[in-house]
């Protein structure tokens, strides 16, 4: 589906990012796997071991010079940028709003929202120079609803959905599609870290009741949705918020 297309995946060291990078590599894409964690290089090795093409570029999505360098290195290596999956993110601090520190707030906003903005800015600039492309952002079911003790995360993810829609209406006529996936609870290292917090762990079991499908999700299930959105099969889809949430938002 994505033969010889060059696609950036941020947050590619683990979880949804790693699973998606592997899926895109298997679909024929040149995958530029990026993460602040050097273990992102392991993702590239897995892509190559499966016969795909990949390159690792370490970057902090909360740094504009870092994002600019990521896009520049991608183009220098593969010639142009066809697609991107802006997935890098951090979890909530699991404290009520009145106890949230400014550092905890700033961390979530910088990575989960500003990081998506910076990626969009530089990816779109590159795509405008080369005939367009497709971008998928990772929002969350919490980009449209809320839970307690996650004000900074909920705010950032609501921002991602708005940013996705804004970019979609600005650049659709210029050949760039921008969509978002809204995962429910997906068993990733991020969720495993969150469970270590007693306040989150206490309510974790109840979250299953909010997934009518009867289970939590798996990272490749999000990756398959991303693959479709990046492909020509979704050529008339832009500005869409695609829930991959086991029915979480249907309740």
mmCIF file with all atom_site columns, C-alpha atoms in Angstrom, residues 50-248:
data_model
loop_
_atom_site.group_PDB
_atom_site.id
_atom_site.type_symbol
_atom_site.label_atom_id
_atom_site.label_alt_id
_atom_site.label_comp_id
_atom_site.label_asym_id
_atom_site.label_entity_id
_atom_site.label_seq_id
_atom_site.pdbx_PDB_ins_code
_atom_site.Cartn_x
_atom_site.Cartn_y
_atom_site.Cartn_z
_atom_site.occupancy
_atom_site.B_iso_or_equiv
_atom_site.pdbx_formal_charge
_atom_site.auth_seq_id
_atom_site.auth_comp_id
_atom_site.auth_asym_id
_atom_site.auth_atom_id
_atom_site.pdbx_PDB_model_num
ATOM 1   C CA . UNK A 1 50  ? 11.746  -8.190 8.141  1.00 0.00 ? 50  UNK A CA 1
ATOM 2   C CA . UNK A 1 51  ? 12.995  -6.995 4.748  1.00 0.00 ? 51  UNK A CA 1
ATOM 3   C CA . UNK A 1 52  ? 11.890  -3.370 5.004  1.00 0.00 ? 52  UNK A CA 1
ATOM 4   C CA . UNK A 1 53  ? 13.714  -0.059 4.786  1.00 0.00 ? 53  UNK A CA 1
ATOM 5   C CA . UNK A 1 54  ? 14.229  2.163  7.783  1.00 0.00 ? 54  UNK A CA 1
ATOM 6   C CA . UNK A 1 55  ? 16.381  4.831  9.377  1.00 0.00 ? 55  UNK A CA 1
ATOM 7   C CA . UNK A 1 56  ? 16.591  6.034  12.977 1.00 0.00 ? 56  UNK A CA 1
ATOM 8   C CA . UNK A 1 57  ? 16.809  9.718  13.852 1.00 0.00 ? 57  UNK A CA 1
ATOM 9   C CA . UNK A 1 58  ? 16.902  10.710 17.500 1.00 0.00 ? 58  UNK A CA 1
ATOM 10  C CA . UNK A 1 59  ? 14.819  13.827 18.146 1.00 0.00 ? 59  UNK A CA 1
ATOM 11  C CA . UNK A 1 60  ? 12.896  15.667 20.843 1.00 0.00 ? 60  UNK A CA 1
ATOM 12  C CA . UNK A 1 61  ? 9.558   16.722 19.333 1.00 0.00 ? 61  UNK A CA 1
ATOM 13  C CA . UNK A 1 62  ? 9.313   19.523 21.884 1.00 0.00 ? 62  UNK A CA 1
ATOM 14  C CA . UNK A 1 63  ? 12.341  21.223 20.325 1.00 0.00 ? 63  UNK A CA 1
ATOM 15  C CA . UNK A 1 64  ? 11.840  23.111 17.078 1.00 0.00 ? 64  UNK A CA 1
ATOM 16  C CA . UNK A 1 65  ? 15.501  22.729 16.011 1.00 0.00 ? 65  UNK A CA 1
ATOM 17  C CA . UNK A 1 66  ? 15.201  19.009 16.712 1.00 0.00 ? 66  UNK A CA 1
ATOM 18  C CA . UNK A 1 67  ? 12.057  18.630 14.611 1.00 0.00 ? 67  UNK A CA 1
ATOM 19  C CA . UNK A 1 68  ? 13.510  20.720 11.788 1.00 0.00 ? 68  UNK A CA 1
ATOM 20  C CA . UNK A 1 69  ? 16.601  18.513 11.781 1.00 0.00 ? 69  UNK A CA 1
ATOM 21  C CA . UNK A 1 70  ? 14.441  15.371 11.704 1.00 0.00 ? 70  UNK A CA 1
ATOM 22  C CA . UNK A 1 71  ? 12.569  16.513 8.610  1.00 0.00 ? 71  UNK A CA 1
ATOM 23  C CA . UNK A 1 72  ? 15.754  17.762 6.963  1.00 0.00 ? 72  UNK A CA 1
ATOM 24  C CA . UNK A 1 73  ? 17.568  14.463 7.585  1.00 0.00 ? 73  UNK A CA 1
ATOM 25  C CA . UNK A 1 74  ? 14.595  12.537 6.189  1.00 0.00 ? 74  UNK A CA 1
ATOM 26  C CA . UNK A 1 75  ? 14.665  14.493 2.942  1.00 0.00 ? 75  UNK A CA 1
ATOM 27  C CA . UNK A 1 76  ? 18.439  14.281 2.650  1.00 0.00 ? 76  UNK A CA 1
ATOM 28  C CA . UNK A 1 77  ? 18.271  10.499 2.976  1.00 0.00 ? 77  UNK A CA 1
ATOM 29  C CA . UNK A 1 78  ? 15.192  9.673  0.889  1.00 0.00 ? 78  UNK A CA 1
ATOM 30  C CA . UNK A 1 79  ? 14.614  12.695 -1.346 1.00 0.00 ? 79  UNK A CA 1
ATOM 31  C CA . UNK A 1 80  ? 11.167  13.757 -0.138 1.00 0.00 ? 80  UNK A CA 1
ATOM 32  C CA . UNK A 1 81  ? 8.567   13.287 2.568  1.00 0.00 ? 81  UNK A CA 1
ATOM 33  C CA . UNK A 1 82  ? 5.288   11.551 1.686  1.00 0.00 ? 82  UNK A CA 1
ATOM 34  C CA . UNK A 1 83  ? 3.738   10.970 5.092  1.00 0.00 ? 83  UNK A CA 1
ATOM 35  C CA . UNK A 1 84  ? 4.073   11.284 8.840  1.00 0.00 ? 84  UNK A CA 1
ATOM 36  C CA . UNK A 1 85  ? 2.651   9.761  11.995 1.00 0.00 ? 85  UNK A CA 1
ATOM 37  C CA . UNK A 1 86  ? 3.000   12.298 14.802 1.00 0.00 ? 86  UNK A CA 1
ATOM 38  C CA . UNK A 1 87  ? 2.698   9.951  17.729 1.00 0.00 ? 87  UNK A CA 1
ATOM 39  C CA . UNK A 1 88  ? 5.258   10.918 20.393 1.00 0.00 ? 88  UNK A CA 1
ATOM 40  C CA . UNK A 1 89  ? 3.688   11.703 23.739 1.00 0.00 ? 89  UNK A CA 1
ATOM 41  C CA . UNK A 1 90  ? 3.829   11.473 27.514 1.00 0.00 ? 90  UNK A CA 1
ATOM 42  C CA . UNK A 1 91  ? 1.223   10.387 30.037 1.00 0.00 ? 91  UNK A CA 1
ATOM 43  C CA . UNK A 1 92  ? -0.585  12.420 32.669 1.00 0.00 ? 92  UNK A CA 1
ATOM 44  C CA . UNK A 1 93  ? 0.783   13.001 36.178 1.00 0.00 ? 93  UNK A CA 1
ATOM 45  C CA . UNK A 1 94  ? -2.335  11.436 37.774 1.00 0.00 ? 94  UNK A CA 1
ATOM 46  C CA . UNK A 1 95  ? -3.024  14.269 40.217 1.00 0.00 ? 95  UNK A CA 1
ATOM 47  C CA . UNK A 1 96  ? -6.050  16.564 40.543 1.00 0.00 ? 96  UNK A CA 1
ATOM 48  C CA . UNK A 1 97  ? -5.838  19.919 38.818 1.00 0.00 ? 97  UNK A CA 1
ATOM 49  C CA . UNK A 1 98  ? -5.289  21.929 42.009 1.00 0.00 ? 98  UNK A CA 1
ATOM 50  C CA . UNK A 1 99  ? -2.222  19.813 42.828 1.00 0.00 ? 99  UNK A CA 1
ATOM 51  C CA . UNK A 1 100 ? -0.775  19.900 39.317 1.00 0.00 ? 100 UNK A CA 1
ATOM 52  C CA . UNK A 1 101 ? 2.593   21.649 39.176 1.00 0.00 ? 101 UNK A CA 1
ATOM 53  C CA . UNK A 1 102 ? 3.503   24.054 36.406 1.00 0.00 ? 102 UNK A CA 1
ATOM 54  C CA . UNK A 1 103 ? 6.323   21.703 35.423 1.00 0.00 ? 103 UNK A CA 1
ATOM 55  C CA . UNK A 1 104 ? 3.888   18.797 35.029 1.00 0.00 ? 104 UNK A CA 1
ATOM 56  C CA . UNK A 1 105 ? 1.558   21.011 32.980 1.00 0.00 ? 105 UNK A CA 1
ATOM 57  C CA . UNK A 1 106 ? 4.368   22.322 30.786 1.00 0.00 ? 106 UNK A CA 1
ATOM 58  C CA . UNK A 1 107 ? 5.754   18.843 30.121 1.00 0.00 ? 107 UNK A CA 1
ATOM 59  C CA . UNK A 1 108 ? 2.449   17.498 28.822 1.00 0.00 ? 108 UNK A CA 1
ATOM 60  C CA . UNK A 1 109 ? 1.671   20.560 26.724 1.00 0.00 ? 109 UNK A CA 1
ATOM 61  C CA . UNK A 1 110 ? 5.198   20.751 25.282 1.00 0.00 ? 110 UNK A CA 1
ATOM 62  C CA . UNK A 1 111 ? 5.333   17.127 24.158 1.00 0.00 ? 111 UNK A CA 1
ATOM 63  C CA . UNK A 1 112 ? 1.693   16.160 23.555 1.00 0.00 ? 112 UNK A CA 1
ATOM 64  C CA . UNK A 1 113 ? 0.529   19.383 21.869 1.00 0.00 ? 113 UNK A CA 1
ATOM 65  C CA . UNK A 1 114 ? 3.401   21.687 20.946 1.00 0.00 ? 114 UNK A CA 1
ATOM 66  C CA . UNK A 1 115 ? 5.311   18.666 19.654 1.00 0.00 ? 115 UNK A CA 1
ATOM 67  C CA . UNK A 1 116 ? 2.489   17.899 17.228 1.00 0.00 ? 116 UNK A CA 1
ATOM 68  C CA . UNK A 1 117 ? 2.383   21.545 16.138 1.00 0.00 ? 117 UNK A CA 1
ATOM 69  C CA . UNK A 1 118 ? 6.131   21.605 15.454 1.00 0.00 ? 118 UNK A CA 1
ATOM 70  C CA . UNK A 1 119 ? 5.979   18.354 13.497 1.00 0.00 ? 119 UNK A CA 1
ATOM 71  C CA . UNK A 1 120 ? 3.047   19.605 11.431 1.00 0.00 ? 120 UNK A CA 1
ATOM 72  C CA . UNK A 1 121 ? 4.787   22.900 10.741 1.00 0.00 ? 121 UNK A CA 1
ATOM 73  C CA . UNK A 1 122 ? 7.947   21.360 9.340  1.00 0.00 ? 122 UNK A CA 1
ATOM 74  C CA . UNK A 1 123 ? 6.320   18.354 7.680  1.00 0.00 ? 123 UNK A CA 1
ATOM 75  C CA . UNK A 1 124 ? 3.793   20.534 5.869  1.00 0.00 ? 124 UNK A CA 1
ATOM 76  C CA . UNK A 1 125 ? 6.536   22.883 4.720  1.00 0.00 ? 125 UNK A CA 1
ATOM 77  C CA . UNK A 1 126 ? 8.369   19.929 3.176  1.00 0.00 ? 126 UNK A CA 1
ATOM 78  C CA . UNK A 1 127 ? 5.215   18.497 1.620  1.00 0.00 ? 127 UNK A CA 1
ATOM 79  C CA . UNK A 1 128 ? 4.207   21.792 0.033  1.00 0.00 ? 128 UNK A CA 1
ATOM 80  C CA . UNK A 1 129 ? 7.483   21.746 -1.851 1.00 0.00 ? 129 UNK A CA 1
ATOM 81  C CA . UNK A 1 130 ? 6.883   18.240 -3.210 1.00 0.00 ? 130 UNK A CA 1
ATOM 82  C CA . UNK A 1 131 ? 3.247   17.888 -4.206 1.00 0.00 ? 131 UNK A CA 1
ATOM 83  C CA . UNK A 1 132 ? 1.508   17.052 -0.950 1.00 0.00 ? 132 UNK A CA 1
ATOM 84  C CA . UNK A 1 133 ? 1.244   14.118 1.413  1.00 0.00 ? 133 UNK A CA 1
ATOM 85  C CA . UNK A 1 134 ? -0.676  12.618 4.320  1.00 0.00 ? 134 UNK A CA 1
ATOM 86  C CA . UNK A 1 135 ? -0.290  13.143 8.054  1.00 0.00 ? 135 UNK A CA 1
ATOM 87  C CA . UNK A 1 136 ? -1.819  11.318 11.013 1.00 0.00 ? 136 UNK A CA 1
ATOM 88  C CA . UNK A 1 137 ? -1.666  12.668 14.570 1.00 0.00 ? 137 UNK A CA 1
ATOM 89  C CA . UNK A 1 138 ? -2.163  10.618 17.714 1.00 0.00 ? 138 UNK A CA 1
ATOM 90  C CA . UNK A 1 139 ? -4.861  12.260 19.789 1.00 0.00 ? 139 UNK A CA 1
ATOM 91  C CA . UNK A 1 140 ? -6.845  10.104 22.221 1.00 0.00 ? 140 UNK A CA 1
ATOM 92  C CA . UNK A 1 141 ? -10.366 9.259  23.209 1.00 0.00 ? 141 UNK A CA 1
ATOM 93  C CA . UNK A 1 142 ? -9.521  11.896 25.832 1.00 0.00 ? 142 UNK A CA 1
ATOM 94  C CA . UNK A 1 143 ? -9.266  14.388 22.986 1.00 0.00 ? 143 UNK A CA 1
ATOM 95  C CA . UNK A 1 144 ? -13.066 14.483 23.078 1.00 0.00 ? 144 UNK A CA 1
ATOM 96  C CA . UNK A 1 145 ? -14.001 13.398 26.617 1.00 0.00 ? 145 UNK A CA 1
ATOM 97  C CA . UNK A 1 146 ? -12.298 13.583 30.011 1.00 0.00 ? 146 UNK A CA 1
ATOM 98  C CA . UNK A 1 147 ? -11.331 11.573 33.083 1.00 0.00 ? 147 UNK A CA 1
ATOM 99  C CA . UNK A 1 148 ? -10.332 12.794 36.548 1.00 0.00 ? 148 UNK A CA 1
ATOM 100 C CA . UNK A 1 149 ? -6.722  13.574 37.458 1.00 0.00 ? 149 UNK A CA 1
ATOM 101 C CA . UNK A 1 150 ? -5.583  14.159 33.883 1.00 0.00 ? 150 UNK A CA 1
ATOM 102 C CA . UNK A 1 151 ? -6.293  17.840 33.201 1.00 0.00 ? 151 UNK A CA 1
ATOM 103 C CA . UNK A 1 152 ? -2.992  18.492 31.432 1.00 0.00 ? 152 UNK A CA 1
ATOM 104 C CA . UNK A 1 153 ? -3.275  15.383 29.229 1.00 0.00 ? 153 UNK A CA 1
ATOM 105 C CA . UNK A 1 154 ? -6.937  15.967 28.390 1.00 0.00 ? 154 UNK A CA 1
ATOM 106 C CA . UNK A 1 155 ? -6.188  19.590 27.503 1.00 0.00 ? 155 UNK A CA 1
ATOM 107 C CA . UNK A 1 156 ? -3.272  18.643 25.268 1.00 0.00 ? 156 UNK A CA 1
ATOM 108 C CA . UNK A 1 157 ? -5.236  15.944 23.444 1.00 0.00 ? 157 UNK A CA 1
ATOM 109 C CA . UNK A 1 158 ? -8.230  18.244 22.937 1.00 0.00 ? 158 UNK A CA 1
ATOM 110 C CA . UNK A 1 159 ? -5.695  20.626 21.409 1.00 0.00 ? 159 UNK A CA 1
ATOM 111 C CA . UNK A 1 160 ? -4.472  17.921 19.042 1.00 0.00 ? 160 UNK A CA 1
ATOM 112 C CA . UNK A 1 161 ? -7.966  17.314 17.693 1.00 0.00 ? 161 UNK A CA 1
ATOM 113 C CA . UNK A 1 162 ? -8.458  21.038 17.104 1.00 0.00 ? 162 UNK A CA 1
ATOM 114 C CA . UNK A 1 163 ? -5.038  21.385 15.521 1.00 0.00 ? 163 UNK A CA 1
ATOM 115 C CA . UNK A 1 164 ? -5.754  18.438 13.237 1.00 0.00 ? 164 UNK A CA 1
ATOM 116 C CA . UNK A 1 165 ? -9.001  19.986 12.009 1.00 0.00 ? 165 UNK A CA 1
ATOM 117 C CA . UNK A 1 166 ? -7.364  23.387 11.521 1.00 0.00 ? 166 UNK A CA 1
ATOM 118 C CA . UNK A 1 167 ? -4.533  21.917 9.448  1.00 0.00 ? 167 UNK A CA 1
ATOM 119 C CA . UNK A 1 168 ? -6.947  19.796 7.416  1.00 0.00 ? 168 UNK A CA 1
ATOM 120 C CA . UNK A 1 169 ? -9.029  22.770 6.271  1.00 0.00 ? 169 UNK A CA 1
ATOM 121 C CA . UNK A 1 170 ? -5.961  24.888 5.507  1.00 0.00 ? 170 UNK A CA 1
ATOM 122 C CA . UNK A 1 171 ? -4.079  22.352 3.412  1.00 0.00 ? 171 UNK A CA 1
ATOM 123 C CA . UNK A 1 172 ? -6.606  19.983 1.871  1.00 0.00 ? 172 UNK A CA 1
ATOM 124 C CA . UNK A 1 173 ? -6.807  21.992 -1.338 1.00 0.00 ? 173 UNK A CA 1
ATOM 125 C CA . UNK A 1 174 ? -3.002  21.984 -1.456 1.00 0.00 ? 174 UNK A CA 1
ATOM 126 C CA . UNK A 1 175 ? -2.761  18.204 -1.517 1.00 0.00 ? 175 UNK A CA 1
ATOM 127 C CA . UNK A 1 176 ? -2.104  17.472 2.146  1.00 0.00 ? 176 UNK A CA 1
ATOM 128 C CA . UNK A 1 177 ? -4.514  15.339 4.165  1.00 0.00 ? 177 UNK A CA 1
ATOM 129 C CA . UNK A 1 178 ? -4.398  15.588 7.973  1.00 0.00 ? 178 UNK A CA 1
ATOM 130 C CA . UNK A 1 179 ? -6.274  13.187 10.231 1.00 0.00 ? 179 UNK A CA 1
ATOM 131 C CA . UNK A 1 180 ? -6.046  11.863 13.781 1.00 0.00 ? 180 UNK A CA 1
ATOM 132 C CA . UNK A 1 181 ? -6.481  8.535  15.515 1.00 0.00 ? 181 UNK A CA 1
ATOM 133 C CA . UNK A 1 182 ? -8.169  8.511  18.922 1.00 0.00 ? 182 UNK A CA 1
ATOM 134 C CA . UNK A 1 183 ? -7.041  5.409  20.808 1.00 0.00 ? 183 UNK A CA 1
ATOM 135 C CA . UNK A 1 184 ? -8.828  4.114  23.871 1.00 0.00 ? 184 UNK A CA 1
ATOM 136 C CA . UNK A 1 185 ? -6.829  2.158  26.432 1.00 0.00 ? 185 UNK A CA 1
ATOM 137 C CA . UNK A 1 186 ? -4.042  0.455  24.492 1.00 0.00 ? 186 UNK A CA 1
ATOM 138 C CA . UNK A 1 187 ? -1.678  -1.771 26.459 1.00 0.00 ? 187 UNK A CA 1
ATOM 139 C CA . UNK A 1 188 ? 1.591   0.052  25.984 1.00 0.00 ? 188 UNK A CA 1
ATOM 140 C CA . UNK A 1 189 ? 4.567   0.895  28.227 1.00 0.00 ? 189 UNK A CA 1
ATOM 141 C CA . UNK A 1 190 ? 2.904   4.276  28.843 1.00 0.00 ? 190 UNK A CA 1
ATOM 142 C CA . UNK A 1 191 ? -0.182  2.596  30.298 1.00 0.00 ? 191 UNK A CA 1
ATOM 143 C CA . UNK A 1 192 ? 1.994   0.210  32.294 1.00 0.00 ? 192 UNK A CA 1
ATOM 144 C CA . UNK A 1 193 ? 3.779   3.204  33.847 1.00 0.00 ? 193 UNK A CA 1
ATOM 145 C CA . UNK A 1 194 ? 0.455   4.870  34.636 1.00 0.00 ? 194 UNK A CA 1
ATOM 146 C CA . UNK A 1 195 ? -0.767  1.741  36.429 1.00 0.00 ? 195 UNK A CA 1
ATOM 147 C CA . UNK A 1 196 ? 2.145   2.109  38.833 1.00 0.00 ? 196 UNK A CA 1
ATOM 148 C CA . UNK A 1 197 ? 0.401   5.198  40.255 1.00 0.00 ? 197 UNK A CA 1
ATOM 149 C CA . UNK A 1 198 ? -2.035  4.044  42.966 1.00 0.00 ? 198 UNK A CA 1
ATOM 150 C CA . UNK A 1 199 ? -4.729  6.592  42.074 1.00 0.00 ? 199 UNK A CA 1
ATOM 151 C CA . UNK A 1 200 ? -4.755  5.440  38.438 1.00 0.00 ? 200 UNK A CA 1
ATOM 152 C CA . UNK A 1 201 ? -4.499  1.767  39.343 1.00 0.00 ? 201 UNK A CA 1
ATOM 153 C CA . UNK A 1 202 ? -7.512  2.035  41.644 1.00 0.00 ? 202 UNK A CA 1
ATOM 154 C CA . UNK A 1 203 ? -9.793  2.935  38.753 1.00 0.00 ? 203 UNK A CA 1
ATOM 155 C CA . UNK A 1 204 ? -8.075  0.987  36.028 1.00 0.00 ? 204 UNK A CA 1
ATOM 156 C CA . UNK A 1 205 ? -10.315 -2.049 36.282 1.00 0.00 ? 205 UNK A CA 1
ATOM 157 C CA . UNK A 1 206 ? -13.417 0.086  35.854 1.00 0.00 ? 206 UNK A CA 1
ATOM 158 C CA . UNK A 1 207 ? -12.064 1.380  32.557 1.00 0.00 ? 207 UNK A CA 1
ATOM 159 C CA . UNK A 1 208 ? -12.713 -2.011 31.012 1.00 0.00 ? 208 UNK A CA 1
ATOM 160 C CA . UNK A 1 209 ? -16.436 -1.356 31.486 1.00 0.00 ? 209 UNK A CA 1
ATOM 161 C CA . UNK A 1 210 ? -16.055 1.655  29.179 1.00 0.00 ? 210 UNK A CA 1
ATOM 162 C CA . UNK A 1 211 ? -14.774 -0.544 26.338 1.00 0.00 ? 211 UNK A CA 1
ATOM 163 C CA . UNK A 1 212 ? -17.885 -2.357 25.031 1.00 0.00 ? 212 UNK A CA 1
ATOM 164 C CA . UNK A 1 213 ? -15.723 -4.640 22.923 1.00 0.00 ? 213 UNK A CA 1
ATOM 165 C CA . UNK A 1 214 ? -14.777 -6.305 26.226 1.00 0.00 ? 214 UNK A CA 1
ATOM 166 C CA . UNK A 1 215 ? -11.020 -5.809 26.239 1.00 0.00 ? 215 UNK A CA 1
ATOM 167 C CA . UNK A 1 216 ? -8.285  -3.194 25.896 1.00 0.00 ? 216 UNK A CA 1
ATOM 168 C CA . UNK A 1 217 ? -6.581  -2.544 22.594 1.00 0.00 ? 217 UNK A CA 1
ATOM 169 C CA . UNK A 1 218 ? -3.282  -3.675 21.124 1.00 0.00 ? 218 UNK A CA 1
ATOM 170 C CA . UNK A 1 219 ? -0.763  -1.318 19.469 1.00 0.00 ? 219 UNK A CA 1
ATOM 171 C CA . UNK A 1 220 ? -0.984  -2.955 15.990 1.00 0.00 ? 220 UNK A CA 1
ATOM 172 C CA . UNK A 1 221 ? -4.738  -2.285 15.939 1.00 0.00 ? 221 UNK A CA 1
ATOM 173 C CA . UNK A 1 222 ? -3.969  1.437  15.973 1.00 0.00 ? 222 UNK A CA 1
ATOM 174 C CA . UNK A 1 223 ? -1.149  0.943  13.476 1.00 0.00 ? 223 UNK A CA 1
ATOM 175 C CA . UNK A 1 224 ? -3.466  -0.618 10.914 1.00 0.00 ? 224 UNK A CA 1
ATOM 176 C CA . UNK A 1 225 ? -5.758  2.413  11.089 1.00 0.00 ? 225 UNK A CA 1
ATOM 177 C CA . UNK A 1 226 ? -2.774  4.707  10.613 1.00 0.00 ? 226 UNK A CA 1
ATOM 178 C CA . UNK A 1 227 ? -1.603  2.696  7.603  1.00 0.00 ? 227 UNK A CA 1
ATOM 179 C CA . UNK A 1 228 ? -5.004  3.115  5.965  1.00 0.00 ? 228 UNK A CA 1
ATOM 180 C CA . UNK A 1 229 ? -5.123  6.853  6.642  1.00 0.00 ? 229 UNK A CA 1
ATOM 181 C CA . UNK A 1 230 ? -1.656  7.326  5.134  1.00 0.00 ? 230 UNK A CA 1
ATOM 182 C CA . UNK A 1 231 ? -2.541  5.324  2.029  1.00 0.00 ? 231 UNK A CA 1
ATOM 183 C CA . UNK A 1 232 ? -4.416  6.272  -1.140 1.00 0.00 ? 232 UNK A CA 1
ATOM 184 C CA . UNK A 1 233 ? -7.292  4.098  0.102  1.00 0.00 ? 233 UNK A CA 1
ATOM 185 C CA . UNK A 1 234 ? -8.164  7.080  2.332  1.00 0.00 ? 234 UNK A CA 1
ATOM 186 C CA . UNK A 1 235 ? -7.722  9.674  -0.418 1.00 0.00 ? 235 UNK A CA 1
ATOM 187 C CA . UNK A 1 236 ? -11.031 11.440 0.378  1.00 0.00 ? 236 UNK A CA 1
ATOM 188 C CA . UNK A 1 237 ? -10.510 11.447 4.140  1.00 0.00 ? 237 UNK A CA 1
ATOM 189 C CA . UNK A 1 238 ? -9.191  14.552 5.869  1.00 0.00 ? 238 UNK A CA 1
ATOM 190 C CA . UNK A 1 239 ? -10.013 16.317 9.110  1.00 0.00 ? 239 UNK A CA 1
ATOM 191 C CA . UNK A 1 240 ? -11.302 13.022 10.512 1.00 0.00 ? 240 UNK A CA 1
ATOM 192 C CA . UNK A 1 241 ? -11.013 11.874 14.108 1.00 0.00 ? 241 UNK A CA 1
ATOM 193 C CA . UNK A 1 242 ? -10.858 8.078  13.811 1.00 0.00 ? 242 UNK A CA 1
ATOM 194 C CA . UNK A 1 243 ? -11.636 6.324  17.117 1.00 0.00 ? 243 UNK A CA 1
ATOM 195 C CA . UNK A 1 244 ? -9.695  3.138  17.745 1.00 0.00 ? 244 UNK A CA 1
ATOM 196 C CA . UNK A 1 245 ? -11.169 2.741  21.182 1.00 0.00 ? 245 UNK A CA 1
ATOM 197 C CA . UNK A 1 246 ? -13.214 -0.437 21.450 1.00 0.00 ? 246 UNK A CA 1
ATOM 198 C CA . UNK A 1 247 ? -16.379 1.642  21.658 1.00 0.00 ? 247 UNK A CA 1
ATOM 199 C CA . UNK A 1 248 ? -15.197 3.890  24.512 1.00 0.00 ? 248 UNK A CA 1
#
